[in-house]
Coordinates of C-alpha atoms in Angstrom, one line a residue:
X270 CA 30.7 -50.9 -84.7
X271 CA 28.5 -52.1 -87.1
X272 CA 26.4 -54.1 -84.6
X273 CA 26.2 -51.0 -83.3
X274 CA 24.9 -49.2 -86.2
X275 CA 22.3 -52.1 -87.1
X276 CA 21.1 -51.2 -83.7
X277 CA 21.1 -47.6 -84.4
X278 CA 19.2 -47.7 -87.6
X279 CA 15.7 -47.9 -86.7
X280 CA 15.9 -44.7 -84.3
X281 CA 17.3 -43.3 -87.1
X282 CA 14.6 -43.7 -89.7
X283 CA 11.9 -42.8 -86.4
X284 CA 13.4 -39.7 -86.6
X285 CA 13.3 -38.8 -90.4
X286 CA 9.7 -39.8 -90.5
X287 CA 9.1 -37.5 -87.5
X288 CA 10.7 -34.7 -88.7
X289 CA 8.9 -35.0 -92.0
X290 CA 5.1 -35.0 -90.5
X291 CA 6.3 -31.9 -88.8
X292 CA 7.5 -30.1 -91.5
X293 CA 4.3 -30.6 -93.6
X294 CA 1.9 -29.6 -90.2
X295 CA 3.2 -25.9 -89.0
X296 CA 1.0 -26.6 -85.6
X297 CA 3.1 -29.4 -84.8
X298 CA 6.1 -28.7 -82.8
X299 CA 8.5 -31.4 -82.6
X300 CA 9.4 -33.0 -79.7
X301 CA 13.2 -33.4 -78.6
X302 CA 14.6 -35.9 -79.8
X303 CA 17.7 -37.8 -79.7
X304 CA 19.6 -37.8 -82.4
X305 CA 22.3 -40.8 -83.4
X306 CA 25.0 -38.5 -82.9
X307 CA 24.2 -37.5 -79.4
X308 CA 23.7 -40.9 -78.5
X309 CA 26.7 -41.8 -80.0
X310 CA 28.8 -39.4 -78.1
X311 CA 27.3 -40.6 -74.7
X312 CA 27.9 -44.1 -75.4
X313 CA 31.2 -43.0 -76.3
X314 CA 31.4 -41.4 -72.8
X315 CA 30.4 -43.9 -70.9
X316 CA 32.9 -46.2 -72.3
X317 CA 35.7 -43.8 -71.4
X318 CA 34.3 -43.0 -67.8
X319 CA 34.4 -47.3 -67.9
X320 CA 38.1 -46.9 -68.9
X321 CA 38.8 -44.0 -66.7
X322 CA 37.8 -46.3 -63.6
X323 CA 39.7 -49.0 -65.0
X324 CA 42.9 -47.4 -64.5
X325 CA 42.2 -45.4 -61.6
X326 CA 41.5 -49.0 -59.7
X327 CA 44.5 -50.6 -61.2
X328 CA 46.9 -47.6 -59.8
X329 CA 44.7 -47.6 -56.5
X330 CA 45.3 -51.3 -56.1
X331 CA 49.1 -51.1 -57.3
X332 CA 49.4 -48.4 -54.7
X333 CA 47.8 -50.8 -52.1
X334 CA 50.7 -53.5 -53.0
X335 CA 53.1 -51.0 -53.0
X336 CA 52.3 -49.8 -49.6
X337 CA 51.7 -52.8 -48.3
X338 CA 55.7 -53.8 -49.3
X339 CA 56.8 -50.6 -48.1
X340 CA 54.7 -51.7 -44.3
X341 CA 56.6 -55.1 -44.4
X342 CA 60.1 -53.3 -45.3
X343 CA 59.7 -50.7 -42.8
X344 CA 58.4 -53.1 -40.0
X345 CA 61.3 -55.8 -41.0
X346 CA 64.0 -52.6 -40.7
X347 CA 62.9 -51.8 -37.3
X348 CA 63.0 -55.0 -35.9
X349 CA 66.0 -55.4 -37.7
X350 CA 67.6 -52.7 -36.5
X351 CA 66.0 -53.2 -32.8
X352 CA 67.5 -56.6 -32.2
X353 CA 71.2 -55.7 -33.5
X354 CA 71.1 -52.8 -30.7
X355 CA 69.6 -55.3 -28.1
X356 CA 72.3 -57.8 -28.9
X357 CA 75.2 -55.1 -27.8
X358 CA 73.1 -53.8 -24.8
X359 CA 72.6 -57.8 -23.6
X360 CA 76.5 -57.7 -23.5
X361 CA 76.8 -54.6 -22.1
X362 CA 74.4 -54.4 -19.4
X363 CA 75.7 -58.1 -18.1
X364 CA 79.2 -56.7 -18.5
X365 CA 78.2 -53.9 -15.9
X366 CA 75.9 -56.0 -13.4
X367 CA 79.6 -57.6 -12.8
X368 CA 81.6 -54.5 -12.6
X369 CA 79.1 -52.9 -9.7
X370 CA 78.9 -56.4 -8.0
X371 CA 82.4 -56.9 -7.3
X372 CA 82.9 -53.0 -6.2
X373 CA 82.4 -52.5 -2.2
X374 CA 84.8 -49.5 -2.5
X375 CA 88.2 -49.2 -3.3
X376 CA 92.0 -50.8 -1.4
X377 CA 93.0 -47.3 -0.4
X378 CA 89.5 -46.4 1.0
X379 CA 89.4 -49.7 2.8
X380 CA 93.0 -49.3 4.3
X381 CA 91.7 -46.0 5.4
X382 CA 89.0 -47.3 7.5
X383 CA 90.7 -50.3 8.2
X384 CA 93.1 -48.3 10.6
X385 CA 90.9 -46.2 12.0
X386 CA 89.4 -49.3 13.4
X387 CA 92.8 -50.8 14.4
X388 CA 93.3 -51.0 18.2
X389 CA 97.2 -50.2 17.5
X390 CA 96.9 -47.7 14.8
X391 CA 97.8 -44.1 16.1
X392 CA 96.1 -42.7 12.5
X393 CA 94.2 -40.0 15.0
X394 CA 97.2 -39.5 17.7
X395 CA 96.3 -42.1 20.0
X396 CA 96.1 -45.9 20.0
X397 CA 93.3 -48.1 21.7
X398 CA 95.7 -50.4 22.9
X399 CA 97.8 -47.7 25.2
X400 CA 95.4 -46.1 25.6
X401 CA 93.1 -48.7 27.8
X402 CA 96.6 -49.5 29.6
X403 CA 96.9 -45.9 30.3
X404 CA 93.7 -46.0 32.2
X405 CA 94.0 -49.1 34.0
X406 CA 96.9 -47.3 35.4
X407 CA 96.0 -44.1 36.3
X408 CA 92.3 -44.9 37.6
X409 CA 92.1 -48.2 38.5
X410 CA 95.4 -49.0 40.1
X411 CA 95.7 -44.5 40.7
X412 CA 99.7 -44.7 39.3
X413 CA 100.5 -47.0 41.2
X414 CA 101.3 -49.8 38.5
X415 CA 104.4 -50.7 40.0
X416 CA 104.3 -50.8 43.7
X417 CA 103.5 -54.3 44.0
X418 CA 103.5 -57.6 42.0
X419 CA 99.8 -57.7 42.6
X420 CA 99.5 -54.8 40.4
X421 CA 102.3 -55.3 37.8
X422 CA 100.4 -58.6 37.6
X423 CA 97.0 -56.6 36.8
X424 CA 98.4 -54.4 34.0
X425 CA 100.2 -57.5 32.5
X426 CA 96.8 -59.1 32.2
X427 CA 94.9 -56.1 30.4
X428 CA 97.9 -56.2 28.0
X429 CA 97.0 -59.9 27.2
X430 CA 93.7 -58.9 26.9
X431 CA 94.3 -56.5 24.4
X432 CA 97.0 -58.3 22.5
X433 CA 95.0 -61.8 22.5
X434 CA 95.2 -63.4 19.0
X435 CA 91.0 -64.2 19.1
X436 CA 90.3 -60.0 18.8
X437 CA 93.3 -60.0 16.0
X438 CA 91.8 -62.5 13.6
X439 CA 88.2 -60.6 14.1
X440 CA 86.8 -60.6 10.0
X441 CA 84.4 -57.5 11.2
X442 CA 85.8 -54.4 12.3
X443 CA 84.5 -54.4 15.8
X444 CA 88.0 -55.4 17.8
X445 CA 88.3 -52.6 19.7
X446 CA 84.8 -53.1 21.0
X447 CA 85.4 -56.5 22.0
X448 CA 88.2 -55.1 23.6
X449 CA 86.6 -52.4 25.9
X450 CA 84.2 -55.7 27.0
X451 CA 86.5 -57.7 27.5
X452 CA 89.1 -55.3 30.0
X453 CA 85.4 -54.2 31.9
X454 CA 84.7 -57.9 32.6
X455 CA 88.2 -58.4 33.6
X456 CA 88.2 -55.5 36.3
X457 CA 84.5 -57.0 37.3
X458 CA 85.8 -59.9 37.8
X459 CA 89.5 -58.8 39.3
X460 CA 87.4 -56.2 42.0
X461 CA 86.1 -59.5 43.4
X462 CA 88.9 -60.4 45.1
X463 CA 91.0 -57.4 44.9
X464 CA 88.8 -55.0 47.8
X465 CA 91.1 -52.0 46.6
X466 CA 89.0 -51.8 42.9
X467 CA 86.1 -50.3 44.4
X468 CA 83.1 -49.8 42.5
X469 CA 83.5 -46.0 42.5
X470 CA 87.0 -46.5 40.8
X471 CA 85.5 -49.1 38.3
X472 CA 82.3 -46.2 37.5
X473 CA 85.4 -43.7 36.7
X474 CA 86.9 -46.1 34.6
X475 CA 84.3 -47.2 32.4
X476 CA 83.3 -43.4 31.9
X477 CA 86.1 -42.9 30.4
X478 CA 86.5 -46.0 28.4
X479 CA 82.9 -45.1 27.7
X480 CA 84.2 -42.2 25.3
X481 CA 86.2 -44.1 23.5
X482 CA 83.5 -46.8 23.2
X483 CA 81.2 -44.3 21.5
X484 CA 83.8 -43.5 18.8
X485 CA 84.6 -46.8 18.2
X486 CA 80.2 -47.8 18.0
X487 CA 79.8 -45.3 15.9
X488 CA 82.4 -46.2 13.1
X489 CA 81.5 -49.8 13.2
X490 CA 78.0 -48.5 12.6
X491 CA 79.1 -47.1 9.8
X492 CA 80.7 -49.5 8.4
X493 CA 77.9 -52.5 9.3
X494 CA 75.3 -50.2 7.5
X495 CA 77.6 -49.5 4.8
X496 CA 77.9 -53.3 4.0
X497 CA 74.5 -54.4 5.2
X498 CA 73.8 -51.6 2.0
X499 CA 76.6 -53.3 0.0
X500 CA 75.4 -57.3 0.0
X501 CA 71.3 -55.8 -0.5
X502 CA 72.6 -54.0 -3.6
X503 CA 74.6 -57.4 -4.5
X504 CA 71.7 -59.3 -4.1
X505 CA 69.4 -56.8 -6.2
X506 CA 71.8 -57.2 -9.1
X507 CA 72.1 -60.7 -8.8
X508 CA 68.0 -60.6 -9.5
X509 CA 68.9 -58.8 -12.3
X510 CA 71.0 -60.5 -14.0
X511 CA 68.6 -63.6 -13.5
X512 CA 65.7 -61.5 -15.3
X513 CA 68.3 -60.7 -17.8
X514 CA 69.1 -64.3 -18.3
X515 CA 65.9 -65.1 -18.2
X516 CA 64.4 -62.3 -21.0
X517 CA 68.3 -63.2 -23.5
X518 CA 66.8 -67.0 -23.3
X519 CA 63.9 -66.4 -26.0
X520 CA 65.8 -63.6 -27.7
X521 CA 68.6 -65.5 -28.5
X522 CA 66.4 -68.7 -29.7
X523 CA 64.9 -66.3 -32.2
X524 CA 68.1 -65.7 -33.6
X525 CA 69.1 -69.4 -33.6
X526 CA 71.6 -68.7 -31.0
X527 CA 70.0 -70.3 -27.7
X528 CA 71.6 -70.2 -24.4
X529 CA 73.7 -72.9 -23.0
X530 CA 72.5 -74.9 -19.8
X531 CA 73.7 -73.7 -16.6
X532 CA 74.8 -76.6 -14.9
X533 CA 77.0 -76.2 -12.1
X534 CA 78.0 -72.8 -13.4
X535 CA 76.8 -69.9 -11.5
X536 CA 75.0 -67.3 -14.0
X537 CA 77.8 -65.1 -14.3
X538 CA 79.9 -67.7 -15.6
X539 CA 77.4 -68.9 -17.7
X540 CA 76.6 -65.4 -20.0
X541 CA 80.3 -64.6 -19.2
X542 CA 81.3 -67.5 -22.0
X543 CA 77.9 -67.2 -24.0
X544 CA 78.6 -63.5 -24.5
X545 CA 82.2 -64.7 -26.3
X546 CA 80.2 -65.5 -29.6
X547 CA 76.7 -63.6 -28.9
X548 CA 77.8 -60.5 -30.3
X549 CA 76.6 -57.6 -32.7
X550 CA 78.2 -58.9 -35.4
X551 CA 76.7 -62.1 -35.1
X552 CA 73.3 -60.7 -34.7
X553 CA 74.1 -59.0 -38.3
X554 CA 75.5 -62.0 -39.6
X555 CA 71.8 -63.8 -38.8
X556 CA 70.1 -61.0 -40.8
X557 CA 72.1 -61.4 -44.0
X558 CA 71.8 -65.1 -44.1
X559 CA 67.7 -64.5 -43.3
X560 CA 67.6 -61.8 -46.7
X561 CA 69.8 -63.9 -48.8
X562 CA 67.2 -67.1 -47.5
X563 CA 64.1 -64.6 -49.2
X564 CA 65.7 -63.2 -51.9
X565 CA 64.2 -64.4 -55.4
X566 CA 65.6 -62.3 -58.5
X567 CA 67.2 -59.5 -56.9
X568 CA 64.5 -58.9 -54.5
X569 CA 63.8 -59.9 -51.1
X570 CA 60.1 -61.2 -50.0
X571 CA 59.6 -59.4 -47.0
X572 CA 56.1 -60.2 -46.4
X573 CA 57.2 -64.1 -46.7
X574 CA 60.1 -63.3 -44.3
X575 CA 58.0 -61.7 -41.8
X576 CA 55.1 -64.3 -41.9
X577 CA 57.6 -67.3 -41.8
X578 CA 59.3 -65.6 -38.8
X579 CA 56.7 -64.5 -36.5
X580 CA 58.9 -64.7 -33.3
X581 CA 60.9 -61.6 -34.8
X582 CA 58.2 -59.8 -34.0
X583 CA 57.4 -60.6 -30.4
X584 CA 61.2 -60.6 -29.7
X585 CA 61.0 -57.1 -30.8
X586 CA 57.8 -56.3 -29.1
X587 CA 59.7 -57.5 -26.0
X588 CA 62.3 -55.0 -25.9
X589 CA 60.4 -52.7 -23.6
X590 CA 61.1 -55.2 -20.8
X591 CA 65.2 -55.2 -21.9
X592 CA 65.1 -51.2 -21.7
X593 CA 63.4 -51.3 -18.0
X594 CA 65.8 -53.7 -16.8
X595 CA 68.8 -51.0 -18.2
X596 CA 66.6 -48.9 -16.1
X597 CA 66.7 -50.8 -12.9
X598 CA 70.3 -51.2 -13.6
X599 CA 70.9 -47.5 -13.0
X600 CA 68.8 -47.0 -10.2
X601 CA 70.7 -50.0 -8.7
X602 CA 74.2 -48.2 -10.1
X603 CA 73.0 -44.5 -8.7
X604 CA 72.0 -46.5 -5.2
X605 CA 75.6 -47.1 -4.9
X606 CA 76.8 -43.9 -5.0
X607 CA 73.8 -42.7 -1.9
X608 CA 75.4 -46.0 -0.1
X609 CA 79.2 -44.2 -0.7
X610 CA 77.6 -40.7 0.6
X611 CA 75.8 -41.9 3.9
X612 CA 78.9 -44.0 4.6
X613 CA 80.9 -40.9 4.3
X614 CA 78.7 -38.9 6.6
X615 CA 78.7 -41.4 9.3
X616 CA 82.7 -41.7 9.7
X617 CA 82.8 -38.3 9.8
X618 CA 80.0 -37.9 12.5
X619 CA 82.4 -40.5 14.1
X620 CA 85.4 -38.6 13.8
X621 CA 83.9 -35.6 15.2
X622 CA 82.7 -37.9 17.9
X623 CA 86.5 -38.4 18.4
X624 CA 87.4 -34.8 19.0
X625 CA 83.9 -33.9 21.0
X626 CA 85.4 -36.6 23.7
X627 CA 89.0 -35.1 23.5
X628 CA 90.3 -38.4 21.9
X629 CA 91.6 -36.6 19.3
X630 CA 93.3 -32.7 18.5
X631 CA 90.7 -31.1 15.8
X632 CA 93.5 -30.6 13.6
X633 CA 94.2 -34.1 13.3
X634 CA 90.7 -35.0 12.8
X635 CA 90.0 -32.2 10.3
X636 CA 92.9 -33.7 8.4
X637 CA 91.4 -37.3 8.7
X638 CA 88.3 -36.1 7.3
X639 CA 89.6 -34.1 4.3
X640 CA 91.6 -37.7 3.5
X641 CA 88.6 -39.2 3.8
X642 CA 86.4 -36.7 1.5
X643 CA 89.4 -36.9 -1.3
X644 CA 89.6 -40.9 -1.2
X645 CA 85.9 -41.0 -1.3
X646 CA 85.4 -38.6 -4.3
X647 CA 88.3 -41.2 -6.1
X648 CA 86.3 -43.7 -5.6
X649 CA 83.2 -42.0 -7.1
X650 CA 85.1 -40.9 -10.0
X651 CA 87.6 -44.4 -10.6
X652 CA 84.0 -46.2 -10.4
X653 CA 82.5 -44.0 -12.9
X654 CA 84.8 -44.2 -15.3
X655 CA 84.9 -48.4 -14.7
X656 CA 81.5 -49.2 -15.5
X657 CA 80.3 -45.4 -18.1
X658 CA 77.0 -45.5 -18.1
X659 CA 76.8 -43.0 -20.7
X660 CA 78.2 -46.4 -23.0
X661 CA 74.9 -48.0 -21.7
X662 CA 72.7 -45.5 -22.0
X663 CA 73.5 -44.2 -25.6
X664 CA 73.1 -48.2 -27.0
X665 CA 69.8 -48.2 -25.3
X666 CA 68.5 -44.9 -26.9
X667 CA 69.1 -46.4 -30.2
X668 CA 66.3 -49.1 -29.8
X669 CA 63.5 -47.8 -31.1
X670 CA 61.1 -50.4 -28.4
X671 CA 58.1 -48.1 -28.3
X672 CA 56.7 -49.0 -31.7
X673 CA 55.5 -52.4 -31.1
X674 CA 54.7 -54.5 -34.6
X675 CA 51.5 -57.0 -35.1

């Protein structure tokens, strides 16, 4: 202050001597001046404006550092909270890729179809067995089966046919196809020798076997197409759970948990015992021990975290490709169900093929297809509540994958 006024004092005494000269001459008008005071006070000003500034930059740049800690909280939360969800919808969605690869449909669906098929079944009135007996008899040999051993020789050989051990150890459900080809190449083959199996009788015969041929074609269509669907389906989700394998690999190295080799194993087995100790609460456990690794007096580094730990960030940023694969999941799942319906409409075209052809009474085969309709809806419904998508789908909502972190 008192370099100040040192400084001040020669302006000061300009100023008197001014003032006095004007004074004494009336026609002299002072010019403006300065005085100390004013100059003081703007001094005085400035400093304060100075110190204003001061603080205003200090708060702005405190602010700065605070948002810049609230960024790295915010950004470690979300990828915090991203990869504990991920963890339970890893589990999850391998859990179901099993589930809907074992299913082709259900024991009492399968039994249902199963003796439709069945040359000896009588589920629609009839069997194929008598029934191809019955017609060798009345056509072929015109009811004259037992007249001479020639004949009762004849009908004794279509039963053999039928009854052969090679169409009764069929794995596919085409027997009674095999069987309509073999008893035509029989007769074929018999009307060589035997001039009273014209080829007028063998025409009648085969129209009539013809019928039951078409029934037969058409549920074994059904049930070809139905598994054809089936093993594409398998195979789909067996490519999934190979990109799901393949996506857990760097996800669990970023949480120090890295997959086992698989070996011999197939990949089922394999994420079938990794998934025993990759869990949720594990994930959680890897968090704590990651803060309490940061955490200097009370407070955890963040910004240290994140920077030490940059694969957090792309395993997060990755997530997108977890969620689509959830996605591809349910299309696969929902495919199912279309494979169920088709299947479904093509017995029942077969079973109406049945009573077109008078194979069958339409009472009979409207009560085969209302048995049919009921199984197939328990199916849906036994499958549904099995694998619960909603379970699936709620876990995957809670990953917040659209907001990727840099």
């Amino acid at each position: 202050m008192l370099k100040l006024i040192r400084w001040m004092m020669p302006l000061l005494l300009t100023g008197f001597v001014t003032m006095t000269a004007a004074a004494q001459d009336p026609e002299v008008k002072p010019p403006p001046v300065r005085t100390a005071d004013t100059t003081i006070k703007k001094i005085m000003d400035d400093l304060q404006r100075v110190a204003d500034s001061d603080k205003q930059n200090a708060k702005a740049i405190e602010q700065l550092s605070l948002g810049r800690e609230l960024d790295n909280i915010t950004k470690y939360d979300l990828i915090k909270n991203n990869l504990i969800q991920a963890s339970e919808t890893y589990y999850l969605l391998n859990k179901k890729i099993i589930d809907l690869k074992s299913r082709t449909t259900t024991s009492n669906l399968d039994v249902f179809i199963t003796s439709l098929n069945n040359p000896e079944s009588k589920e629609l009135g009839f069997s194929l067995s008598d029934r191809v007996v019955e017609l060798v008899e009345k056509i072929i040999l015109k009811g004259k089966s037992d007249k001479n051993e020639r004949n009762t020789k004849l009908v004794e050989s279509t039963k053999s046919i039928i009854n052969s051990p090679i169409f009764k150890s069929f794995t596919s459900l085409t027997p009674p196809l095999a069987i309509a080809s073999s008893v035509m190449n029989f007769l074929h083959s018999v009307s060589q020798s035997n001039k009273a199996i014209n080829h007028k009788l063998l025409q009648e015969f085969e129209k009539e076997l013809n019928k039951y041929v078409i029934y037969y074609t058409a549920l074994n269509d059904a049930n070809q197409k139905f598994e054809f669907g089936l093993n594409f389906n398998k195979d789909q989700l067996s490519l999934l759970q190979d990109n799901m394998y393949d996506h857990l690999a760097f996800t669990s190295n970023v949480l120090k948990m890295p997959l086992p080799a698989r070996g011999n194993k197939t990949i089922a087995e394999t994420l079938n015992e990794y998934f025993i100790d990759f869990r949720k609460d594990k994930v959680i456990d890897f968090f704590q021990k990651l803060e309490t690794q940061y955490t200097k007096n009370n407070k955890i580094n963040y910004e240290a975290l994140l920077r030490d730990n940059p694969n957090l960030k792309e395993a997060n940023n990755q997530l997108e490709d977890l969620v689509l694969q959830t996605k591809r999941f349910e299309n696969l799942y929902n495919e199912y169900f279309s494979l169920l319906d088709s299947y479904y409409t093509k017995v029942n075209h077969s079973l109406r093929l049945a009573q077109d052809n008078a194979l069958a009474e339409r009472p009979i085969v409207e009560a085969k297809q209302a048995e049919f309709r009921a199984l197939k809806d328990d199916a849906v419904k036994e499958i549904q509540a099995s694998i619960n998508m909603r379970e699936l789908t709620l876990n995957v909502d809670k990953i917040k994958y659209r907001y990727r972190i840099f």
